[in-house]
Coordinates of C-alpha atoms and ligand atoms in Angstrom, one line a residue:
M1 CA -26.5 -34.9 -111.1
K2 CA -29.6 -35.9 -113.1
V3 CA -32.9 -35.1 -111.5
G4 CA -36.1 -36.5 -113.0
L5 CA -39.0 -34.2 -112.2
T6 CA -42.4 -35.9 -112.5
G7 CA -46.0 -35.8 -111.1
G8 CA -49.4 -36.1 -112.5
I9 CA -51.2 -34.0 -115.1
A10 CA -51.6 -30.4 -113.8
S11 CA -49.8 -31.2 -110.5
G12 CA -47.5 -28.3 -111.2
K13 CA -44.4 -29.6 -112.9
S14 CA -44.1 -26.7 -115.4
T15 CA -44.5 -24.3 -112.6
V16 CA -41.8 -25.9 -110.5
S17 CA -39.6 -26.0 -113.7
K18 CA -40.2 -22.2 -114.2
Y19 CA -39.1 -21.5 -110.6
L20 CA -36.0 -23.9 -110.9
K21 CA -35.1 -22.0 -114.1
E22 CA -35.3 -18.7 -112.3
L23 CA -32.9 -20.1 -109.8
G24 CA -30.5 -21.0 -112.6
A25 CA -31.3 -24.7 -113.3
L26 CA -31.1 -26.1 -116.7
I27 CA -34.4 -27.8 -117.7
I28 CA -35.1 -30.4 -120.3
D29 CA -38.9 -30.5 -121.0
A30 CA -40.2 -33.9 -122.3
D31 CA -43.5 -32.3 -123.5
K32 CA -41.7 -29.9 -125.6
I33 CA -39.5 -32.6 -127.0
A34 CA -42.6 -34.7 -127.8
H35 CA -44.3 -31.8 -129.5
S36 CA -41.3 -31.1 -131.6
L37 CA -40.8 -34.8 -132.6
M38 CA -44.5 -34.8 -133.7
K39 CA -44.2 -31.9 -136.1
P40 CA -45.5 -32.5 -139.7
E41 CA -43.5 -35.0 -141.8
K42 CA -41.2 -36.1 -138.9
K43 CA -40.9 -39.8 -138.4
L44 CA -43.0 -39.8 -135.3
W45 CA -45.7 -37.7 -137.0
Q46 CA -45.9 -40.3 -139.8
R47 CA -46.1 -43.1 -137.3
V48 CA -49.0 -41.5 -135.4
V49 CA -50.9 -40.5 -138.5
E50 CA -50.5 -44.1 -139.8
E51 CA -52.0 -45.4 -136.6
F52 CA -54.8 -43.0 -136.0
G53 CA -55.6 -41.8 -139.4
E54 CA -55.7 -38.4 -141.1
K55 CA -58.8 -37.4 -139.1
I56 CA -56.4 -36.3 -136.3
L57 CA -54.9 -33.7 -138.6
L58 CA -55.6 -30.0 -138.8
D59 CA -55.8 -28.2 -142.2
N60 CA -52.1 -27.3 -142.0
N61 CA -51.2 -31.0 -141.4
T62 CA -50.3 -30.5 -137.8
I63 CA -51.6 -33.1 -135.3
D64 CA -54.8 -31.8 -133.6
R65 CA -53.7 -32.5 -130.0
K66 CA -57.1 -31.8 -128.7
K67 CA -58.6 -34.5 -130.9
L68 CA -55.8 -37.0 -130.3
G69 CA -56.2 -36.3 -126.6
E70 CA -59.9 -37.0 -126.7
I71 CA -59.2 -40.3 -128.4
I72 CA -56.5 -41.5 -126.0
F73 CA -57.8 -40.1 -122.7
N74 CA -61.1 -42.0 -123.3
N75 CA -59.7 -45.3 -124.6
S76 CA -57.0 -47.1 -122.8
K77 CA -56.2 -49.4 -125.8
A78 CA -55.7 -46.3 -128.0
K79 CA -53.5 -44.7 -125.3
A80 CA -51.4 -47.9 -125.1
R81 CA -51.0 -47.9 -128.9
L82 CA -49.9 -44.2 -128.8
D83 CA -47.5 -44.8 -125.9
E84 CA -46.0 -47.8 -127.7
I85 CA -45.2 -45.7 -130.8
T86 CA -44.1 -42.5 -129.1
H87 CA -42.2 -43.5 -126.0
P88 CA -39.2 -45.2 -127.5
I89 CA -38.6 -42.2 -129.7
I90 CA -39.2 -39.6 -127.1
I91 CA -37.0 -41.5 -124.6
A92 CA -34.1 -41.8 -127.1
K93 CA -34.3 -38.0 -127.7
I94 CA -34.3 -37.3 -124.0
E95 CA -31.3 -39.5 -123.5
E96 CA -29.4 -37.8 -126.4
E97 CA -30.2 -34.3 -125.0
M98 CA -29.1 -35.4 -121.4
E99 CA -25.9 -36.8 -122.8
Q100 CA -25.0 -33.6 -124.6
L101 CA -26.1 -31.2 -121.8
S102 CA -24.5 -33.2 -118.9
Q103 CA -21.1 -32.6 -120.3
E104 CA -21.2 -28.9 -119.5
N105 CA -23.7 -28.8 -116.6
D106 CA -23.4 -30.3 -113.1
I107 CA -27.1 -30.4 -112.5
L108 CA -29.7 -31.4 -115.1
I109 CA -33.5 -31.2 -114.3
V110 CA -35.6 -33.3 -116.7
D111 CA -39.3 -32.7 -116.6
V112 CA -40.9 -36.0 -117.7
P113 CA -44.7 -36.4 -116.9
L114 CA -44.7 -40.1 -117.6
L115 CA -41.3 -40.9 -116.1
I116 CA -42.5 -43.7 -113.9
E117 CA -45.1 -45.1 -116.4
A118 CA -42.5 -45.1 -119.1
D119 CA -40.0 -46.9 -116.9
M120 CA -37.3 -44.2 -117.1
I121 CA -36.3 -44.3 -113.4
D122 CA -32.8 -45.7 -114.1
L123 CA -31.8 -42.6 -116.1
F124 CA -31.8 -40.5 -113.1
D125 CA -29.9 -40.0 -109.8
E126 CA -32.9 -38.6 -108.1
I127 CA -36.6 -38.6 -108.8
W128 CA -38.6 -35.5 -107.5
L129 CA -42.4 -35.8 -107.4
V130 CA -44.7 -32.7 -107.6
Y131 CA -47.6 -33.9 -105.5
V132 CA -51.2 -32.5 -105.1
D133 CA -54.3 -33.8 -103.6
Q134 CA -56.8 -35.1 -106.2
N135 CA -59.4 -32.5 -105.5
V136 CA -56.8 -29.7 -106.1
Q137 CA -55.5 -31.4 -109.2
V138 CA -59.0 -31.8 -110.7
Q139 CA -59.9 -28.1 -110.0
R140 CA -56.6 -26.8 -111.5
L141 CA -56.9 -29.1 -114.6
M142 CA -60.5 -27.9 -115.2
D143 CA -59.5 -24.3 -114.8
R144 CA -56.4 -24.6 -117.0
D145 CA -57.7 -26.7 -119.8
K146 CA -61.3 -25.3 -119.6
I147 CA -62.8 -28.8 -119.3
D148 CA -65.6 -30.3 -117.3
Y149 CA -65.1 -32.5 -114.2
Q150 CA -65.6 -35.8 -116.1
K151 CA -63.0 -34.9 -118.7
A152 CA -60.5 -33.9 -116.0
I153 CA -61.1 -37.2 -114.2
S154 CA -60.6 -39.2 -117.5
K155 CA -57.2 -37.5 -118.0
I156 CA -56.1 -38.1 -114.4
N157 CA -57.2 -41.7 -114.5
S158 CA -55.1 -42.3 -117.6
Q159 CA -52.0 -41.9 -115.5
M160 CA -50.6 -43.8 -112.5
P161 CA -52.2 -42.5 -109.3
L162 CA -50.0 -39.9 -107.6
E163 CA -50.2 -41.8 -104.3
E164 CA -48.5 -44.8 -106.2
K165 CA -45.9 -42.5 -107.7
K166 CA -44.9 -41.4 -104.2
R167 CA -43.2 -44.8 -103.7
Y168 CA -40.6 -44.0 -106.4
A169 CA -39.8 -40.5 -105.3
D170 CA -36.6 -39.4 -103.5
R171 CA -38.3 -36.0 -102.7
I172 CA -41.8 -34.8 -102.7
I173 CA -42.6 -31.2 -103.6
S174 CA -46.0 -30.6 -102.1
N175 CA -48.2 -28.2 -104.2
N176 CA -51.5 -28.0 -102.3
G177 CA -50.8 -24.5 -101.2
T178 CA -50.2 -21.1 -102.9
E179 CA -47.7 -20.4 -105.7
E180 CA -45.7 -18.5 -103.1
E181 CA -45.5 -21.5 -100.9
L182 CA -44.5 -23.7 -103.8
K183 CA -41.7 -21.2 -104.8
A184 CA -40.4 -21.4 -101.3
E185 CA -40.4 -25.1 -101.3
V186 CA -38.6 -25.2 -104.7
M187 CA -36.0 -22.8 -103.3
R188 CA -35.4 -25.1 -100.3
V189 CA -35.0 -28.2 -102.5
W190 CA -32.7 -26.4 -104.9
Q191 CA -30.5 -25.1 -102.1
K192 CA -30.0 -28.7 -100.9
I193 CA -28.5 -29.8 -104.1
S194 CA -26.8 -26.8 -105.6
Ligands
COD1 C1 -52.1 -36.7 -125.8 C2 -51.7 -35.4 -126.4 C3 -52.2 -35.4 -127.9 C4 -52.4 -34.3 -125.7 O1 -52.0 -33.0 -126.1 P1 -52.2 -31.7 -125.1 O2 -51.8 -30.5 -125.9 O3 -53.6 -31.7 -124.6 O4 -51.3 -31.9 -123.9 P2 -49.7 -31.7 -123.7 O5 -49.0 -32.4 -124.8 O6 -49.4 -30.3 -123.4 O7 -49.5 -32.7 -122.4 C5 -50.1 -32.3 -121.1 C6 -50.1 -33.4 -120.2 O8 -50.8 -34.5 -120.6 C7 -50.3 -35.7 -120.0 N1 -50.1 -36.7 -121.1 C8 -49.5 -36.5 -122.3 N2 -49.5 -37.6 -123.0 C9 -49.9 -38.6 -122.2 C10 -50.1 -40.0 -122.4 N3 -49.7 -40.6 -123.5 N4 -50.6 -40.7 -121.3 C11 -51.0 -40.0 -120.2 N5 -50.9 -38.7 -120.0 C12 -50.3 -38.0 -121.0 C13 -49.0 -35.3 -119.3 O9 -49.2 -35.1 -118.0 C14 -48.6 -34.0 -120.1 O10 -47.8 -33.2 -119.2 C15 -50.1 -35.2 -126.3 O11 -49.8 -35.0 -125.0 C16 -49.4 -36.3 -126.9 O12 -49.2 -36.2 -128.1 N6 -48.8 -37.3 -126.1 C17 -48.0 -38.3 -126.6 C18 -46.6 -38.0 -126.3 C19 -46.2 -38.2 -124.8 O13 -46.4 -39.3 -124.3 N7 -46.0 -37.1 -124.1 C20 -45.6 -37.1 -122.8 C21 -44.1 -36.9 -122.7 S1 -43.3 -38.0 -121.5
ATP2 N1 -49.7 -23.5 -106.2 C1 -50.5 -23.2 -107.1 N2 -51.6 -22.4 -106.9 C2 -52.4 -22.1 -107.9 N3 -52.3 -22.5 -109.1 C3 -51.3 -23.3 -109.4 C4 -50.4 -23.7 -108.5 N4 -49.4 -24.5 -109.0 C5 -49.8 -24.6 -110.3 N5 -50.9 -23.9 -110.6 C6 -51.7 -23.8 -111.8 O1 -52.1 -25.1 -112.1 C7 -52.1 -25.5 -113.4 C8 -51.3 -26.7 -113.6 O2 -50.0 -26.4 -113.4 P1 -48.7 -26.8 -114.4 O3 -49.1 -26.4 -115.8 O4 -47.4 -26.3 -113.8 O5 -48.8 -28.4 -114.2 P2 -48.1 -29.6 -115.0 O6 -47.8 -30.6 -114.0 O7 -46.9 -29.0 -115.7 O8 -49.2 -30.0 -116.0 P3 -49.0 -31.0 -117.3 O9 -48.8 -32.4 -116.8 O10 -50.4 -30.9 -117.9 O11 -47.9 -30.5 -118.2 C9 -51.6 -24.2 -114.2 O12 -52.6 -23.5 -114.6 C10 -50.8 -23.5 -113.0 O13 -50.8 -22.1 -113.3

């Protein structure tokens, strides 16, 4: 069984993944895959630097994600250009890892923030959505990334609204409460499928 775990920025996907891992689930993390594919001199690094220029590089040639984030979260055309370059390569890598790992594992959980935006629904048997109300999402994002309200809203608005993502979800994991409540909810969902 292949589960696509998605949500919005700072909705709690990594926290849900952490709890699922504690329960014995195998997790593929799309953000980690993306970071690894964008390491210096890799094909995707080259494409991104070609498109956005060397101004997005730090002294050690790694991509300055804060700077690239500032460009794309404030400019929908720049974001579309980045998505066009990155998504096919990230999706191919996710598919490759899923193929390898599904041979030895009955259940695979794949944490993909942009699963619905990047049209990856058909790769999964079930879609789980980590849902939060927007006021909670904004506050958690401001606290975690140490950014102001306006920057948090720009990041949230660069993604499909969570209300709209609900339409695609087979299960909704609500994360408006405490971490303990979330953990209990994750345990319930895991017991249903394992
Ligand atoms: C935009 C970048 C530079 C921001 O880096 P930063 O370290 O601040 O964030 P990080 O990589 O940890 O991602 C945090 C969250 O941002 C959101 N996010 C990331 N990329 C995008 C994007 N292109 N569009 C909308 N939201 C995004 C996701 O919710 C993600 O979980 C970085 O995320 C990136 O290179 N993104 C392109 C690759 C991609 O699409 N990744 C998502 C995997 S599906
Ligand atoms: N129930 C909760 N109560 C309080 N804080 C929480 C709760 N769930 C998550 N958080 C915190 O909210 C922030 C966002 O959570 P997390 O990093 O898991 O989200 P995410 O969906 O993986 O984010 P991203 O899309 O940016 O990768 C983190 O600082 C996390 O510790």
